[in-house]
Amino acid sequence: MYRVEYTNQALCDTAKAIHTVHVSHTLWQTGSTVSDVLTNAPSCPPLRPFVDALQEKASQDGIIAAAIESMPRPALDAAIQSEATLRQRFATLRRNCQQVALLPADGRNGLWLYAMSYVRSLFVFQRRRVTCDGVDITNLDTFDLFALCEKQLQAGNFEAAVRVLNQLKGQPRVVAQDWLDRARVLLETRQAVDVILCQLLSKGLPSSTAV
């Protein structure tokens, strides 16, 4: 009798484990697709369906719950721009910011300073020698910040590029604010998705899936 009960319990435990792996596998595949879309697609659709599935199937997991809680609200209910789209916007953003590089945030003395900024932007050579090594980026001007940001983008380090542009001041900061806000939402969303994927992997997915 004991052996029968033990066998039945073992079968139940095995069935639960298989179900957990299957659910985790399905959610992991969906999350991997979301991660790829955040990087490469023109935009990422609202993540509410993905989050609802997570909350239904993994509601007892504290790490996943915390990651969901940290996800920015705009990503849940509206499409957000991907890294690829923000990269495409970079050249236009750079040109627009450099044309107002000398203007303060409130735009005072705007016409004269705008004219000076515009003329200066036409004659600025690319400052390719600017690097992160030993450089206090808080002291860089608009032109150097964009040169350094471009280097980070070319190196594939989007997060570092955003940190660089976050140092913009004056009117360039005003012009870049929409780009920075969208980049922040993207990075926070991607960070949350990465945590969720790692936690799902820890639930015993097959090694072939993890690769």
mmCIF file of C-alpha atoms in Angstrom:
data_model
loop_
_atom_site.group_PDB
_atom_site.id
_atom_site.type_symbol
_atom_site.label_atom_id
_atom_site.label_comp_id
_atom_site.label_asym_id
_atom_site.label_seq_id
_atom_site.Cartn_x
_atom_site.Cartn_y
_atom_site.Cartn_z
ATOM 1 C CA MET A 1 0.000 0.000 0.000
ATOM 2 C CA TYR A 2 2.800 2.337 0.945
ATOM 3 C CA ARG A 3 4.586 1.567 -2.310
ATOM 4 C CA VAL A 4 1.445 2.328 -4.351
ATOM 5 C CA GLU A 5 0.916 5.627 -2.570
ATOM 6 C CA TYR A 6 4.584 6.503 -2.993
ATOM 7 C CA THR A 7 4.406 5.675 -6.710
ATOM 8 C CA ASN A 8 1.247 7.753 -7.165
ATOM 9 C CA GLN A 9 2.865 10.705 -5.370
ATOM 10 C CA ALA A 10 5.966 10.388 -7.510
ATOM 11 C CA LEU A 11 3.841 10.376 -10.665
ATOM 12 C CA CYS A 12 1.954 13.470 -9.472
ATOM 13 C CA ASP A 13 5.194 15.236 -8.680
ATOM 14 C CA THR A 14 6.606 14.319 -12.080
ATOM 15 C CA ALA A 15 3.468 15.536 -13.844
ATOM 16 C CA LYS A 16 3.650 18.846 -11.988
ATOM 17 C CA ALA A 17 7.315 19.219 -12.871
ATOM 18 C CA ILE A 18 6.630 18.502 -16.554
ATOM 19 C CA HIS A 19 3.758 21.002 -16.523
ATOM 20 C CA THR A 20 5.985 23.633 -14.906
ATOM 21 C CA VAL A 21 8.698 23.109 -17.516
ATOM 22 C CA HIS A 22 6.148 23.232 -20.349
ATOM 23 C CA VAL A 23 4.625 26.475 -19.058
ATOM 24 C CA SER A 24 8.060 27.998 -18.479
ATOM 25 C CA HIS A 25 9.148 26.916 -21.956
ATOM 26 C CA THR A 26 6.119 28.563 -23.576
ATOM 27 C CA LEU A 27 6.561 31.776 -21.605
ATOM 28 C CA TRP A 28 10.299 31.788 -22.311
ATOM 29 C CA GLN A 29 9.700 31.498 -26.051
ATOM 30 C CA THR A 30 7.253 34.406 -25.906
ATOM 31 C CA GLY A 31 9.667 36.464 -23.816
ATOM 32 C CA SER A 32 12.511 35.745 -26.237
ATOM 33 C CA THR A 33 10.359 37.036 -29.077
ATOM 34 C CA VAL A 34 9.575 40.174 -27.072
ATOM 35 C CA SER A 35 13.288 40.707 -26.395
ATOM 36 C CA ASP A 36 14.105 40.416 -30.096
ATOM 37 C CA VAL A 37 11.300 42.796 -31.037
ATOM 38 C CA LEU A 38 12.529 45.379 -28.510
ATOM 39 C CA THR A 39 15.886 45.390 -30.264
ATOM 40 C CA ASN A 40 15.193 44.872 -33.945
ATOM 41 C CA ALA A 41 11.584 45.612 -34.905
ATOM 42 C CA PRO A 42 10.326 49.122 -35.722
ATOM 43 C CA SER A 43 8.237 49.067 -32.548
ATOM 44 C CA CYS A 44 7.103 46.713 -29.825
ATOM 45 C CA PRO A 45 3.356 46.172 -29.370
ATOM 46 C CA PRO A 46 1.780 46.533 -25.913
ATOM 47 C CA LEU A 47 3.065 43.871 -23.520
ATOM 48 C CA ARG A 48 -0.140 43.517 -21.519
ATOM 49 C CA PRO A 49 -0.988 40.050 -23.003
ATOM 50 C CA PHE A 50 2.510 38.760 -22.137
ATOM 51 C CA VAL A 51 2.323 40.179 -18.611
ATOM 52 C CA ASP A 52 -1.187 38.765 -18.091
ATOM 53 C CA ALA A 53 0.079 35.309 -19.098
ATOM 54 C CA LEU A 54 2.997 35.642 -16.700
ATOM 55 C CA GLN A 55 0.748 36.685 -13.851
ATOM 56 C CA GLU A 56 -1.569 33.766 -14.550
ATOM 57 C CA LYS A 57 1.112 31.088 -14.865
ATOM 58 C CA ALA A 58 3.911 32.401 -12.651
ATOM 59 C CA SER A 59 2.100 34.491 -10.050
ATOM 60 C CA GLN A 60 3.864 32.732 -7.161
ATOM 61 C CA ASP A 61 7.344 33.613 -8.390
ATOM 62 C CA GLY A 62 8.561 36.639 -6.446
ATOM 63 C CA ILE A 63 11.331 37.547 -8.887
ATOM 64 C CA ILE A 64 8.989 37.528 -11.887
ATOM 65 C CA ALA A 65 6.404 39.507 -9.911
ATOM 66 C CA ALA A 66 9.038 42.128 -9.032
ATOM 67 C CA ALA A 67 10.172 42.335 -12.658
ATOM 68 C CA ILE A 68 6.592 42.859 -13.815
ATOM 69 C CA GLU A 69 6.129 45.569 -11.190
ATOM 70 C CA SER A 70 9.251 47.368 -12.423
ATOM 71 C CA MET A 71 8.071 47.389 -16.029
ATOM 72 C CA PRO A 72 7.143 50.934 -17.150
ATOM 73 C CA ARG A 73 3.400 51.456 -17.619
ATOM 74 C CA PRO A 74 3.689 52.792 -21.203
ATOM 75 C CA ALA A 75 5.130 49.447 -22.303
ATOM 76 C CA LEU A 76 2.068 47.592 -21.055
ATOM 77 C CA ASP A 77 -0.660 49.503 -22.828
ATOM 78 C CA ALA A 78 0.963 51.177 -25.843
ATOM 79 C CA ALA A 79 3.539 50.408 -28.505
ATOM 80 C CA ILE A 80 7.051 51.592 -27.662
ATOM 81 C CA GLN A 81 9.904 52.410 -30.005
ATOM 82 C CA SER A 82 12.601 49.783 -30.388
ATOM 83 C CA GLU A 83 16.354 50.240 -30.251
ATOM 84 C CA ALA A 84 16.502 49.989 -34.042
ATOM 85 C CA THR A 85 14.046 52.876 -34.436
ATOM 86 C CA LEU A 86 15.824 55.051 -31.881
ATOM 87 C CA ARG A 87 19.107 54.394 -33.674
ATOM 88 C CA GLN A 88 17.524 55.491 -36.937
ATOM 89 C CA ARG A 89 16.396 58.727 -35.295
ATOM 90 C CA PHE A 90 19.897 59.485 -34.004
ATOM 91 C CA ALA A 91 21.260 61.339 -37.056
ATOM 92 C CA THR A 92 18.283 63.724 -37.175
ATOM 93 C CA LEU A 93 18.416 64.208 -33.421
ATOM 94 C CA ARG A 94 22.115 65.032 -33.603
ATOM 95 C CA ARG A 95 21.626 67.598 -36.330
ATOM 96 C CA ASN A 96 18.715 69.286 -34.541
ATOM 97 C CA CYS A 97 20.529 69.444 -31.204
ATOM 98 C CA GLN A 98 23.736 70.796 -32.679
ATOM 99 C CA GLN A 99 21.817 73.554 -34.420
ATOM 100 C CA VAL A 100 20.663 74.839 -31.010
ATOM 101 C CA ALA A 101 23.786 73.900 -29.062
ATOM 102 C CA LEU A 102 24.349 77.385 -27.639
ATOM 103 C CA LEU A 103 20.759 78.074 -26.619
ATOM 104 C CA PRO A 104 19.671 77.852 -22.965
ATOM 105 C CA ALA A 105 16.668 75.738 -22.077
ATOM 106 C CA ASP A 106 14.343 78.739 -21.893
ATOM 107 C CA GLY A 107 15.361 79.945 -25.365
ATOM 108 C CA ARG A 108 16.319 83.498 -24.291
ATOM 109 C CA ASN A 109 18.310 85.481 -26.874
ATOM 110 C CA GLY A 110 17.128 82.759 -29.174
ATOM 111 C CA LEU A 111 17.509 84.264 -32.632
ATOM 112 C CA TRP A 112 21.120 85.379 -32.267
ATOM 113 C CA LEU A 113 22.283 82.265 -30.426
ATOM 114 C CA TYR A 114 20.366 80.016 -32.797
ATOM 115 C CA ALA A 115 22.145 81.641 -35.743
ATOM 116 C CA MET A 116 25.514 81.125 -34.061
ATOM 117 C CA SER A 117 24.692 77.516 -33.179
ATOM 118 C CA TYR A 118 23.500 76.771 -36.679
ATOM 119 C CA VAL A 119 26.611 78.226 -38.312
ATOM 120 C CA ARG A 120 28.860 76.395 -35.859
ATOM 121 C CA SER A 121 27.107 73.096 -36.532
ATOM 122 C CA LEU A 122 27.935 73.455 -40.233
ATOM 123 C CA PHE A 123 31.665 73.625 -39.566
ATOM 124 C CA VAL A 124 32.102 71.084 -36.778
ATOM 125 C CA PHE A 125 34.252 68.103 -37.719
ATOM 126 C CA GLN A 126 33.471 64.739 -36.229
ATOM 127 C CA ARG A 127 35.346 64.448 -32.950
ATOM 128 C CA ARG A 128 36.277 60.804 -33.215
ATOM 129 C CA ARG A 129 38.990 60.937 -30.577
ATOM 130 C CA VAL A 130 36.501 61.416 -27.751
ATOM 131 C CA THR A 131 36.327 58.250 -25.655
ATOM 132 C CA CYS A 132 34.956 57.213 -22.264
ATOM 133 C CA ASP A 133 38.409 56.466 -20.859
ATOM 134 C CA GLY A 134 39.282 59.033 -18.216
ATOM 135 C CA VAL A 135 36.701 61.511 -19.520
ATOM 136 C CA ASP A 136 34.272 63.317 -17.246
ATOM 137 C CA ILE A 137 31.274 63.359 -19.560
ATOM 138 C CA THR A 138 29.556 65.960 -17.378
ATOM 139 C CA ASN A 139 32.052 68.506 -18.761
ATOM 140 C CA LEU A 140 31.567 67.696 -22.448
ATOM 141 C CA ASP A 141 29.689 70.062 -24.752
ATOM 142 C CA THR A 142 26.862 69.061 -27.079
ATOM 143 C CA PHE A 143 29.164 68.257 -29.992
ATOM 144 C CA ASP A 144 31.475 66.031 -27.952
ATOM 145 C CA LEU A 145 28.533 64.283 -26.292
ATOM 146 C CA PHE A 146 27.100 63.324 -29.662
ATOM 147 C CA ALA A 147 30.513 62.183 -30.905
ATOM 148 C CA LEU A 148 30.872 59.945 -27.853
ATOM 149 C CA CYS A 149 27.288 58.732 -28.148
ATOM 150 C CA GLU A 150 27.907 57.738 -31.758
ATOM 151 C CA LYS A 151 30.938 55.699 -30.695
ATOM 152 C CA GLN A 152 28.866 53.858 -28.116
ATOM 153 C CA LEU A 153 26.163 53.115 -30.689
ATOM 154 C CA GLN A 154 28.758 51.812 -33.132
ATOM 155 C CA ALA A 155 30.118 49.581 -30.363
ATOM 156 C CA GLY A 156 26.634 48.176 -29.772
ATOM 157 C CA ASN A 157 26.315 49.717 -26.311
ATOM 158 C CA PHE A 158 22.935 51.407 -26.491
ATOM 159 C CA GLU A 159 22.607 51.854 -22.728
ATOM 160 C CA ALA A 160 25.948 53.689 -22.518
ATOM 161 C CA ALA A 161 24.906 55.885 -25.457
ATOM 162 C CA VAL A 162 21.752 56.898 -23.580
ATOM 163 C CA ARG A 163 23.778 57.702 -20.452
ATOM 164 C CA VAL A 164 25.981 59.991 -22.534
ATOM 165 C CA LEU A 165 23.093 61.909 -24.082
ATOM 166 C CA ASN A 166 21.476 62.225 -20.673
ATOM 167 C CA GLN A 167 24.201 64.805 -19.946
ATOM 168 C CA LEU A 168 22.803 67.246 -22.525
ATOM 169 C CA LYS A 169 21.887 70.673 -21.177
ATOM 170 C CA GLY A 170 20.074 73.763 -22.373
ATOM 171 C CA GLN A 171 17.995 73.690 -25.532
ATOM 172 C CA PRO A 172 19.670 70.504 -26.830
ATOM 173 C CA ARG A 173 18.291 68.721 -23.767
ATOM 174 C CA VAL A 174 14.812 70.042 -24.551
ATOM 175 C CA VAL A 175 15.097 68.841 -28.159
ATOM 176 C CA ALA A 176 16.401 65.421 -27.105
ATOM 177 C CA GLN A 177 13.934 64.852 -24.255
ATOM 178 C CA ASP A 178 11.438 62.818 -26.279
ATOM 179 C CA TRP A 179 14.226 60.536 -27.547
ATOM 180 C CA LEU A 180 15.621 60.145 -24.027
ATOM 181 C CA ASP A 181 12.190 59.379 -22.553
ATOM 182 C CA ARG A 182 11.528 56.701 -25.156
ATOM 183 C CA ALA A 183 15.000 55.249 -24.654
ATOM 184 C CA ARG A 184 14.435 55.082 -20.884
ATOM 185 C CA VAL A 185 11.154 53.210 -21.357
ATOM 186 C CA LEU A 186 12.876 50.806 -23.748
ATOM 187 C CA LEU A 187 15.803 50.116 -21.405
ATOM 188 C CA GLU A 188 13.596 49.613 -18.342
ATOM 189 C CA THR A 189 11.328 47.281 -20.305
ATOM 190 C CA ARG A 190 14.222 45.272 -21.685
ATOM 191 C CA GLN A 191 15.790 44.977 -18.240
ATOM 192 C CA ALA A 192 12.529 43.597 -16.836
ATOM 193 C CA VAL A 193 12.168 41.134 -19.722
ATOM 194 C CA ASP A 194 15.775 39.963 -19.271
ATOM 195 C CA VAL A 195 15.147 39.249 -15.585
ATOM 196 C CA ILE A 196 11.984 37.324 -16.451
ATOM 197 C CA LEU A 197 13.818 35.256 -19.073
ATOM 198 C CA CYS A 198 16.619 34.382 -16.641
ATOM 199 C CA GLN A 199 14.107 33.320 -14.010
ATOM 200 C CA LEU A 200 12.177 31.194 -16.481
ATOM 201 C CA LEU A 201 15.423 29.512 -17.519
ATOM 202 C CA SER A 202 16.103 28.652 -13.903
ATOM 203 C CA LYS A 203 12.861 26.651 -13.799
ATOM 204 C CA GLY A 204 14.395 23.739 -15.639
ATOM 205 C CA LEU A 205 14.086 24.371 -19.354
ATOM 206 C CA PRO A 206 15.927 21.875 -21.561
ATOM 207 C CA SER A 207 19.514 22.883 -22.290
ATOM 208 C CA SER A 208 18.777 22.941 -26.026
ATOM 209 C CA THR A 209 16.217 25.672 -25.400
ATOM 210 C CA ALA A 210 18.613 27.753 -23.336
ATOM 211 C CA VAL A 211 21.125 27.700 -26.185
#
